[in-house]
PDB file of C-alpha atoms in Angstrom:
ATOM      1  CA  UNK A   1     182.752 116.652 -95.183  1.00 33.00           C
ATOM      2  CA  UNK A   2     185.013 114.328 -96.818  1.00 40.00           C
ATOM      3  CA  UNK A   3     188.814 114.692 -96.439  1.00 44.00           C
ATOM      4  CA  UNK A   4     191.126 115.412 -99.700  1.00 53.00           C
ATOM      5  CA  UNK A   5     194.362 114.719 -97.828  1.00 71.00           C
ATOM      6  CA  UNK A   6     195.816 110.876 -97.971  1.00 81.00           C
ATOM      7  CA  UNK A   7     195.725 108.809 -95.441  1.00 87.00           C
ATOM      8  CA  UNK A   8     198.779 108.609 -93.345  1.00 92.00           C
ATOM      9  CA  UNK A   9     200.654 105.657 -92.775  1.00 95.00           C
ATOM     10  CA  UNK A  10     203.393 104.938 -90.655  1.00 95.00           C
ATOM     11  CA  UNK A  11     205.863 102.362 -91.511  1.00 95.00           C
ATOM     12  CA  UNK A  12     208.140 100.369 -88.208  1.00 93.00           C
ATOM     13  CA  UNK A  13     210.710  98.178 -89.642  1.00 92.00           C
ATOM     14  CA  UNK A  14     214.616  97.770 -88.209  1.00 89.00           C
ATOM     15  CA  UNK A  15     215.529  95.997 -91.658  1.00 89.00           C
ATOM     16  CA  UNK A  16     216.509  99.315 -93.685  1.00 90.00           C
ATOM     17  CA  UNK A  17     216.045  98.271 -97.306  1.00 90.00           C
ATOM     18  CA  UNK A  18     212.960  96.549 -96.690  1.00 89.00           C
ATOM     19  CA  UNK A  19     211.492  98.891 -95.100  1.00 90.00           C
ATOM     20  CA  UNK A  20     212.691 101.666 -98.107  1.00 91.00           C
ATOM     21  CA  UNK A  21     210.787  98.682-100.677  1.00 90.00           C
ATOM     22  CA  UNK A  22     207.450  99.321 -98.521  1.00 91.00           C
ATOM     23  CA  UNK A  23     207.402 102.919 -98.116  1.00 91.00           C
ATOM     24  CA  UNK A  24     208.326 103.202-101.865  1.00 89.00           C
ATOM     25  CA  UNK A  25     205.429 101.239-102.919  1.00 89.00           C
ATOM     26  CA  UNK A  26     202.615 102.918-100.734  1.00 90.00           C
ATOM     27  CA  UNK A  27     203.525 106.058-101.230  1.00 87.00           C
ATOM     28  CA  UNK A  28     203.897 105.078-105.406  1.00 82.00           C
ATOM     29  CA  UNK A  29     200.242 104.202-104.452  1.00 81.00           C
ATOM     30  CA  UNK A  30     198.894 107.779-103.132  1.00 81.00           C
ATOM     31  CA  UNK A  31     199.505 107.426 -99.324  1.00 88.00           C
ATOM     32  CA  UNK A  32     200.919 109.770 -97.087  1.00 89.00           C
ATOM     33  CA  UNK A  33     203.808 107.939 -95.470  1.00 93.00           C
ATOM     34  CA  UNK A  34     206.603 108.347 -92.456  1.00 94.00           C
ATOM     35  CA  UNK A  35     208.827 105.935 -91.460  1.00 94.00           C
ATOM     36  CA  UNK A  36     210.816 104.615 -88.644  1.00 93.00           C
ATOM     37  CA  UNK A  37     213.594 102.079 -87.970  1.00 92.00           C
ATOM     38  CA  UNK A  38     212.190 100.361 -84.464  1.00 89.00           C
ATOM     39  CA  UNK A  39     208.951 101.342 -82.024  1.00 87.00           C
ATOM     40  CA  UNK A  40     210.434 103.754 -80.035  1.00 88.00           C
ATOM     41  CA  UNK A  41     210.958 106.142 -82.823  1.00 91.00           C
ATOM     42  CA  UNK A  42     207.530 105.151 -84.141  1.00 91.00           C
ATOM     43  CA  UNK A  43     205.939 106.192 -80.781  1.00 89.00           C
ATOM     44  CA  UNK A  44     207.881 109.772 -80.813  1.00 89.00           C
ATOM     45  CA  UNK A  45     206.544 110.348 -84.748  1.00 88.00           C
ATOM     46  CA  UNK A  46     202.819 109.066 -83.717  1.00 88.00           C
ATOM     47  CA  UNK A  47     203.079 111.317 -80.922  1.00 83.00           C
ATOM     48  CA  UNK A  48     203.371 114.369 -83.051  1.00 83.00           C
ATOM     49  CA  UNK A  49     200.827 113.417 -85.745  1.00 87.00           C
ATOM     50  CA  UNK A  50     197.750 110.818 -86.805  1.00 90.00           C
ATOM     51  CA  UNK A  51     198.081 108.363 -88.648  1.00 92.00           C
ATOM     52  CA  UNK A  52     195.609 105.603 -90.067  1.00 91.00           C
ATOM     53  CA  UNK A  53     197.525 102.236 -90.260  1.00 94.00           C
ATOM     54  CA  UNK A  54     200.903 101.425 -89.090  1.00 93.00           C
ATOM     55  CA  UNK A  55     202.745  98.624 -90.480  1.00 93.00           C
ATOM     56  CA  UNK A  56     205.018  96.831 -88.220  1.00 89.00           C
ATOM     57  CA  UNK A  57     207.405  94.291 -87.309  1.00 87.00           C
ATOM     58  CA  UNK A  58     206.881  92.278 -84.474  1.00 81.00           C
ATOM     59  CA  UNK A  59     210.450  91.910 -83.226  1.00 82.00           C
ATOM     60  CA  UNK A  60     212.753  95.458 -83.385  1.00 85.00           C
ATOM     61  CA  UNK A  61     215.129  96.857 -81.177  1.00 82.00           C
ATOM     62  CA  UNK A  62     214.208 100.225 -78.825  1.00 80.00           C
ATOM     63  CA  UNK A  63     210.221  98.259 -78.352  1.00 80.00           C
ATOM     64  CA  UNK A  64     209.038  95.521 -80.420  1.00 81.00           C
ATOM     65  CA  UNK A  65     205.861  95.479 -82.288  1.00 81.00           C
ATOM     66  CA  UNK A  66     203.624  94.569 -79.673  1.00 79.00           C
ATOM     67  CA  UNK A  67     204.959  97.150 -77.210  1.00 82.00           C
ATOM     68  CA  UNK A  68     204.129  99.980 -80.562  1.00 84.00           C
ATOM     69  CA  UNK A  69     200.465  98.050 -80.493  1.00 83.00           C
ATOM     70  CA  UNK A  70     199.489  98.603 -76.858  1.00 79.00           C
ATOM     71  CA  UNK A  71     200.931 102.329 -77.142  1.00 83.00           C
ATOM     72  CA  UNK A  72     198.834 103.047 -80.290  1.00 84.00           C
ATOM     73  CA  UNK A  73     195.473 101.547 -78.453  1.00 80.00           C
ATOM     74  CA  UNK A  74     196.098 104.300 -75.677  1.00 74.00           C
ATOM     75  CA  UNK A  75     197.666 107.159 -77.767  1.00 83.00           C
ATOM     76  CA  UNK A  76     195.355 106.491 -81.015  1.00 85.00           C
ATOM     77  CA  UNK A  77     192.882 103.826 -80.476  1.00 83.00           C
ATOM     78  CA  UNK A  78     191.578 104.189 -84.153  1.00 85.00           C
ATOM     79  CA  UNK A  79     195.118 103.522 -86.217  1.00 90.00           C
ATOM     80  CA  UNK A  80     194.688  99.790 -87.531  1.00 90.00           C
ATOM     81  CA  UNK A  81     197.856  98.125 -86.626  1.00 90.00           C
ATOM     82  CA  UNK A  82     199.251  95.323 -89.101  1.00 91.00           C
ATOM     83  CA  UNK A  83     202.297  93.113 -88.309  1.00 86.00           C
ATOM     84  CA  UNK A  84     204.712  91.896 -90.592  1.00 85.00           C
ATOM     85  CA  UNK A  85     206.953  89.541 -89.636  1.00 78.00           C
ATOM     86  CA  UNK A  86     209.587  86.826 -90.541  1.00 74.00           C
ATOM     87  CA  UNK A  87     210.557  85.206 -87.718  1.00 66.00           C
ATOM     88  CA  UNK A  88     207.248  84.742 -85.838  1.00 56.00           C
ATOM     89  CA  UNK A  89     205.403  81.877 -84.459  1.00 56.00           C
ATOM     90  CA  UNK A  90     201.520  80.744 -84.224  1.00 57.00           C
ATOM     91  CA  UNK A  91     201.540  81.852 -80.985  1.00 60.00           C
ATOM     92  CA  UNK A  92     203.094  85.549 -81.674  1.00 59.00           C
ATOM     93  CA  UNK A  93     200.402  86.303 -84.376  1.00 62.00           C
ATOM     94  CA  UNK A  94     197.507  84.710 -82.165  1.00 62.00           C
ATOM     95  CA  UNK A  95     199.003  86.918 -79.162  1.00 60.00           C
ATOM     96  CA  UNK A  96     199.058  89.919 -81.272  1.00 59.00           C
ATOM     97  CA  UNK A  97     195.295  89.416 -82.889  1.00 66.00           C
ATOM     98  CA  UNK A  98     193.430  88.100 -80.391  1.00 60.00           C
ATOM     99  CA  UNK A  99     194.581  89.445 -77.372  1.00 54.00           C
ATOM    100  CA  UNK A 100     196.051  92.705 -78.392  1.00 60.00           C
ATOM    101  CA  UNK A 101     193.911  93.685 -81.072  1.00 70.00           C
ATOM    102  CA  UNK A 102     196.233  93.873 -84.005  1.00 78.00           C
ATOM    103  CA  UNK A 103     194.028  94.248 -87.440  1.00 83.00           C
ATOM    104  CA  UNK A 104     196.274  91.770 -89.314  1.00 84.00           C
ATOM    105  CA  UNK A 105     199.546  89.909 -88.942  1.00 82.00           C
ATOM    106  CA  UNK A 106     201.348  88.862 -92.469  1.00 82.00           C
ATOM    107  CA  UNK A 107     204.425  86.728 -93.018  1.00 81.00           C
ATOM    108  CA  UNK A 108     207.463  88.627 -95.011  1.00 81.00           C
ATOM    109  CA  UNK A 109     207.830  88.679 -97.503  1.00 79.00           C
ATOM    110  CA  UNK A 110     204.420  90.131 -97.861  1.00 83.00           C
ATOM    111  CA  UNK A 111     203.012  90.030-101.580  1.00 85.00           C
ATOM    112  CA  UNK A 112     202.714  94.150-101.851  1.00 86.00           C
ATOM    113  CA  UNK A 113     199.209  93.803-104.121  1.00 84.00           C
ATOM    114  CA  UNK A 114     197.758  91.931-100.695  1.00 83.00           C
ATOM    115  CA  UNK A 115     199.051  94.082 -98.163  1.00 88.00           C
ATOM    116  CA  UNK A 116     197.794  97.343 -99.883  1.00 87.00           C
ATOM    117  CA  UNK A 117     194.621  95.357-100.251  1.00 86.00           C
ATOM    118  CA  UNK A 118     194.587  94.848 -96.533  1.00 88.00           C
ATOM    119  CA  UNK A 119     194.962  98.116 -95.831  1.00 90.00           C
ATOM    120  CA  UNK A 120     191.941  99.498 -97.769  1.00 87.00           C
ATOM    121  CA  UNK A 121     190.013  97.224 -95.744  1.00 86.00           C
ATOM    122  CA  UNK A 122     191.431  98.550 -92.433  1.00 86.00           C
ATOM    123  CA  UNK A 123     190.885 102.495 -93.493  1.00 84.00           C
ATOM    124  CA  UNK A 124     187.297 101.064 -94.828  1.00 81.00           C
ATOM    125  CA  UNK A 125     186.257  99.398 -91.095  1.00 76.00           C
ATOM    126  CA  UNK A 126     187.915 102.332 -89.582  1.00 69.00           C
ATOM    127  CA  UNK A 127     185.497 104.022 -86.718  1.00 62.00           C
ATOM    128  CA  UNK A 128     186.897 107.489 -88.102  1.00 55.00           C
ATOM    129  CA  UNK A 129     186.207 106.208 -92.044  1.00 48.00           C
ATOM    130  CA  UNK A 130     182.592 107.033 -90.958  1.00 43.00           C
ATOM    131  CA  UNK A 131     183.007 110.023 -89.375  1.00 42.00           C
ATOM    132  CA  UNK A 132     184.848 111.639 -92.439  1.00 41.00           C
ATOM    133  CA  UNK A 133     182.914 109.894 -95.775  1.00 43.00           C
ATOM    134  CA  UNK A 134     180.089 111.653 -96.898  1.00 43.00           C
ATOM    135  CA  UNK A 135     176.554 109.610 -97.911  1.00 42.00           C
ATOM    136  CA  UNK A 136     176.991 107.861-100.884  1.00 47.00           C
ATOM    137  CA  UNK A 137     174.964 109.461-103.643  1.00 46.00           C
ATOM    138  CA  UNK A 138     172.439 106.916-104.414  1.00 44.00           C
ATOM    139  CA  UNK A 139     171.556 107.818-108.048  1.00 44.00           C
ATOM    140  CA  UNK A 140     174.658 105.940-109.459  1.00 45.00           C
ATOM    141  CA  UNK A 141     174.897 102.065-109.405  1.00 51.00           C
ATOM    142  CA  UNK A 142     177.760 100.201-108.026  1.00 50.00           C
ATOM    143  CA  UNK A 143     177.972  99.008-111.631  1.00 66.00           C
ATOM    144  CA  UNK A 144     178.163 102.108-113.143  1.00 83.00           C
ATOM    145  CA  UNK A 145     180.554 103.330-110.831  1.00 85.00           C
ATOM    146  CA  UNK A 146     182.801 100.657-111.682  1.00 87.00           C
ATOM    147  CA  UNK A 147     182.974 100.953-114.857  1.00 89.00           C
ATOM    148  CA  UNK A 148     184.117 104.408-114.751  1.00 90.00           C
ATOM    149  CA  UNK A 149     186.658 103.252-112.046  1.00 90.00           C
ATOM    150  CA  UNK A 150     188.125 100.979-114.826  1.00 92.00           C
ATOM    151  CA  UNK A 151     187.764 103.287-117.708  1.00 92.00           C
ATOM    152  CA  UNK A 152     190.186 105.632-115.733  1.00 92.00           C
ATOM    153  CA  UNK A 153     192.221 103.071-114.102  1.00 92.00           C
ATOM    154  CA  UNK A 154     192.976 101.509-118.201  1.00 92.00           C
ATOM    155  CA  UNK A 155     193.636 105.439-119.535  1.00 93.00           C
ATOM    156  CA  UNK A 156     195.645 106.566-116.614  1.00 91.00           C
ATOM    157  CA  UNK A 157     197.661 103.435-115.574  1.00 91.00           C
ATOM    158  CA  UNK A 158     200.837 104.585-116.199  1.00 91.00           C
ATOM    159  CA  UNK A 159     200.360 107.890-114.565  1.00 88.00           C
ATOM    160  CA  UNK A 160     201.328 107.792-110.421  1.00 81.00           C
ATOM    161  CA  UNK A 161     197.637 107.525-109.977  1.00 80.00           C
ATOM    162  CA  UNK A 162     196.172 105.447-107.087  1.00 75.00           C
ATOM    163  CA  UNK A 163     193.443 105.327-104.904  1.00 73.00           C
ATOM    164  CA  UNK A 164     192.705 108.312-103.103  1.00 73.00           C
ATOM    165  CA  UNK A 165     193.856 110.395-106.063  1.00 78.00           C
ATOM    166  CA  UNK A 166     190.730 108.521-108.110  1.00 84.00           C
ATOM    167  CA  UNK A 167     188.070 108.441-105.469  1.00 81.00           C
ATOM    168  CA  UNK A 168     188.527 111.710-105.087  1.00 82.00           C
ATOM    169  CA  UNK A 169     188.281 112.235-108.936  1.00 86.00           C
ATOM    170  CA  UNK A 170     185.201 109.922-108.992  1.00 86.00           C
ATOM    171  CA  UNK A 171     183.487 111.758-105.941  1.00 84.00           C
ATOM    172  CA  UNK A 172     183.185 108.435-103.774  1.00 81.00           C
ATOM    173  CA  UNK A 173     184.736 107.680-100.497  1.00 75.00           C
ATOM    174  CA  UNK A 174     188.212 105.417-100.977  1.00 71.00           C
ATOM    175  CA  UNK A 175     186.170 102.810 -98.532  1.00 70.00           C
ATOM    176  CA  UNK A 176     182.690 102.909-100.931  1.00 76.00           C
ATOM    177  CA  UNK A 177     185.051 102.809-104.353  1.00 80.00           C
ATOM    178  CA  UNK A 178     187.300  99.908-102.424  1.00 75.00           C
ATOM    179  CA  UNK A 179     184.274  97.400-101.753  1.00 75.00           C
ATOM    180  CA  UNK A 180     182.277  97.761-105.247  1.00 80.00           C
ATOM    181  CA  UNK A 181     185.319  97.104-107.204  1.00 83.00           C
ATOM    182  CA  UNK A 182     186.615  94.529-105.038  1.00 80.00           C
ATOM    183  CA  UNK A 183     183.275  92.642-104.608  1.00 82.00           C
ATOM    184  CA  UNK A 184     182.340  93.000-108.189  1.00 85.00           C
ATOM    185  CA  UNK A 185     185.584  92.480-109.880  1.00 86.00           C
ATOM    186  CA  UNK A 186     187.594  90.594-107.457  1.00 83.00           C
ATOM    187  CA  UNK A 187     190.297  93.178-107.576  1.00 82.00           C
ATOM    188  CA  UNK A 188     191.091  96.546-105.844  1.00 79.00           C
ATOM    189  CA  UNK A 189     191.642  99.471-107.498  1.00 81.00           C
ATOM    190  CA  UNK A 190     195.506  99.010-107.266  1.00 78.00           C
ATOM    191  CA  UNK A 191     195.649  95.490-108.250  1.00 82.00           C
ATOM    192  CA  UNK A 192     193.897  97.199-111.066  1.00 88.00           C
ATOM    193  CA  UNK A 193     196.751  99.239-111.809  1.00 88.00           C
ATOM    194  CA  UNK A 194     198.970  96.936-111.447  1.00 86.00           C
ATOM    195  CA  UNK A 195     197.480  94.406-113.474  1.00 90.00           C
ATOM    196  CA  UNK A 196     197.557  97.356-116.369  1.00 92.00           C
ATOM    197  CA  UNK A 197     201.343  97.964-115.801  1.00 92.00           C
ATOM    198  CA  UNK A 198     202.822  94.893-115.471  1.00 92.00           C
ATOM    199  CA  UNK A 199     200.410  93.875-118.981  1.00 93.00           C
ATOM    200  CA  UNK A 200     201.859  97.045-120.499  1.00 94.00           C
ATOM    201  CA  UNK A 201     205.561  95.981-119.430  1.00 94.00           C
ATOM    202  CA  UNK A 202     204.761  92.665-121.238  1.00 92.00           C
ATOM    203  CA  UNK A 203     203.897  94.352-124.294  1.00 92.00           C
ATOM    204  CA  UNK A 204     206.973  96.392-124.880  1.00 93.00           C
ATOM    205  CA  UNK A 205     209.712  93.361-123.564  1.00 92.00           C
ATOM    206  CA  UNK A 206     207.724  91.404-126.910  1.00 88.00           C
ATOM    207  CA  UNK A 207     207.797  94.405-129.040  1.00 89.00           C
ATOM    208  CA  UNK A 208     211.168  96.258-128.474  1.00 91.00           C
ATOM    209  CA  UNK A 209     214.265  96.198-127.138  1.00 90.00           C
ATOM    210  CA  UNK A 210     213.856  99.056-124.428  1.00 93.00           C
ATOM    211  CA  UNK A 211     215.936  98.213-121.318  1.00 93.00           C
ATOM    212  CA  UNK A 212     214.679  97.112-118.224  1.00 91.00           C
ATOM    213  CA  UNK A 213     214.125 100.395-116.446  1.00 92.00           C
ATOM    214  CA  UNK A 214     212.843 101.933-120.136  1.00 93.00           C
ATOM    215  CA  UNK A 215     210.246 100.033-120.295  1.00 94.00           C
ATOM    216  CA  UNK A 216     209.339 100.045-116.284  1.00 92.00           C
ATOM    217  CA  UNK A 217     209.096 104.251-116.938  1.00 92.00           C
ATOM    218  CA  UNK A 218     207.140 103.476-119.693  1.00 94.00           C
ATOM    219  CA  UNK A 219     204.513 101.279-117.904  1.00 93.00           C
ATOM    220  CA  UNK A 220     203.977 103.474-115.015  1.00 91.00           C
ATOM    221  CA  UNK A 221     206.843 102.130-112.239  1.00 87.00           C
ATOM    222  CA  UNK A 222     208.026 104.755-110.176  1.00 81.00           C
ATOM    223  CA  UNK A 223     211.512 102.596-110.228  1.00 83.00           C
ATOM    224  CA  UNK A 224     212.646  99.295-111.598  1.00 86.00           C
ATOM    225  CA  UNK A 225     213.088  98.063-108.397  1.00 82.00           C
ATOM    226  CA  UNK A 226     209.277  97.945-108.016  1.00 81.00           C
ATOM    227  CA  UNK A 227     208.873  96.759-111.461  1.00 87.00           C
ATOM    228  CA  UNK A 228     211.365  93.862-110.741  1.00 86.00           C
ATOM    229  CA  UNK A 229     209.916  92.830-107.497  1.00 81.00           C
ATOM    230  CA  UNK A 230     206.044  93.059-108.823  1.00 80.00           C
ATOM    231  CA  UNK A 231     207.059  91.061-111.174  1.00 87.00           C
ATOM    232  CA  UNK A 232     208.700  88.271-109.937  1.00 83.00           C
ATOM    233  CA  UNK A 233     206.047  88.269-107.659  1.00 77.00           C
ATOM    234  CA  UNK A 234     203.008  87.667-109.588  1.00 80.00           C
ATOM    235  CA  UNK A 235     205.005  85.627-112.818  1.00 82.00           C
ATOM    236  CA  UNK A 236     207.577  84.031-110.762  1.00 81.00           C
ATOM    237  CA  UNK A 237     210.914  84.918-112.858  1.00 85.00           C
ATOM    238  CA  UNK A 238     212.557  87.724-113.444  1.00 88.00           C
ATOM    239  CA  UNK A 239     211.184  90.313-116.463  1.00 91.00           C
ATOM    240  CA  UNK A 240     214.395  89.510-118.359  1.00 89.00           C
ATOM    241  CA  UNK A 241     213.934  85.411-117.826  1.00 88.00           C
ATOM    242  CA  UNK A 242     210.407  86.022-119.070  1.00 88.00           C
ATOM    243  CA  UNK A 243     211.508  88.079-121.968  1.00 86.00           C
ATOM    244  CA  UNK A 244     214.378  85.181-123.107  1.00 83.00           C
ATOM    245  CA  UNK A 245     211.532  82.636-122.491  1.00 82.00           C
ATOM    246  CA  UNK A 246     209.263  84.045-124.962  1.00 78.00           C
ATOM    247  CA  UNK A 247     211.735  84.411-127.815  1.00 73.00           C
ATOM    248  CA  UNK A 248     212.060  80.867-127.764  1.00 65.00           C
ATOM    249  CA  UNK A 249     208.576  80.324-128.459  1.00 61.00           C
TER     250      UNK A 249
END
């Protein structure tokens, strides 16, 4: 039988407000999430509950990242661990891949659209993702599927929708609803959202004069902090230097 509940993530990171910017986006995105300032109190949360992915910084205080990697193989051999760090080298990430089995090692800071897709690709390859999905019914195509994916994703956008939330809705696995959008759209399903959102904020900076956190409200932000940083992110400026740039036009 599949699973209803989110999957759990658990967030390591020493650097306080960073670590608030992560946890506020994935769970904004429909995942369960717990965090913790440095490994040690990462290994006392994982040892009370399961978790799926754990995002973590290589170098923290009370055990670094690799020392939370080769407890998590032991403890819960199936959690795909993902480093994020700002201060490593070549070697650290090849150390923490190849010979400690990390899933995926990221430079901060990490474009949030990327790492969510990264982690939909570690539930999806997930030895328990089998275990838990049920068959895919084979009476709808891929196709088909995706453009109800879309359909929902354009009417629901600003709603605190993501992906577990509309697999579940949709009656497909989060892995199966994860590949056919990404492999015949080039997007997942939040980068869908997102796209929606930040085209929606767009809209109203052009045709009002709603302030900065109106208009993230009214695109679907769960804070204009995340509307801010998506933003700058994907356009480069800041929503108000985009907004003075296109008066002039």
């Amino acid at each position: 039988m599949a699973t209803d509940q989110p999957h759990r993530i658990l967030v390591a990171e020493d650097d306080a407000e960073y670590r608030a910017v992560l946890v506020e986006w994935l769970r904004d995105s429909g995942y369960a999430v717990e965090e913790a300032p440095h490994g040690k109190a990462a290994m006392e949360l994982a040892g009370e509950q399961r978790f799926d992915v754990v995002l973590t910084d290589l170098r923290m205080p009370e055990a670094n990242g690799l020392e939370l990697l080769e407890w998590f193989k032991v403890m819960q051999p199936a959690a795909a661990v993902i480093f994020l760090s700002g201060q490593a080298t070549i070697h650290d990430a090849i150390r923490a891949l190849r010979e400690w089995g990390g899933f995926d090692f990221l430079e901060k800071p990490v474009e949030l659209t990327e790492l969510t897709s990264i982690i939909e690709r570690a539930i999806a390859q997930s030895p328990s993702q089998a275990t838990v999905s049920p068959p895919e019914p084979p009476s709808v195509p891929p196709s088909t599927l995706t453009q109800r994916a879309l359909s929902v994703i354009a009417e629901r956008f600003r709603e605190p929708i993501g992906l577990s939330q509309l697999s579940r809705e949709l009656g497909y696995s989060a892995a199966y609803l994860t590949d056919s959008l990404r492999r015949e759209t080039g997007k997942t399903v939040l980068q869908w959202i997102m796209h929606h959102r930040l085209e929606e904020a767009k809209g109203l900076m052009g045709s009002t004069d709603w302030t900065g956190q109106q208009i993230a409200e009214a695109a679907g932000f769960s804070s204009y902090n995340q509307f801010l940083h998506q933003f700058r992110q994907v356009y480069g400026v800041t929503p108000r230097a985009w907004r003075d740039a296109s008066k002039t036009r």
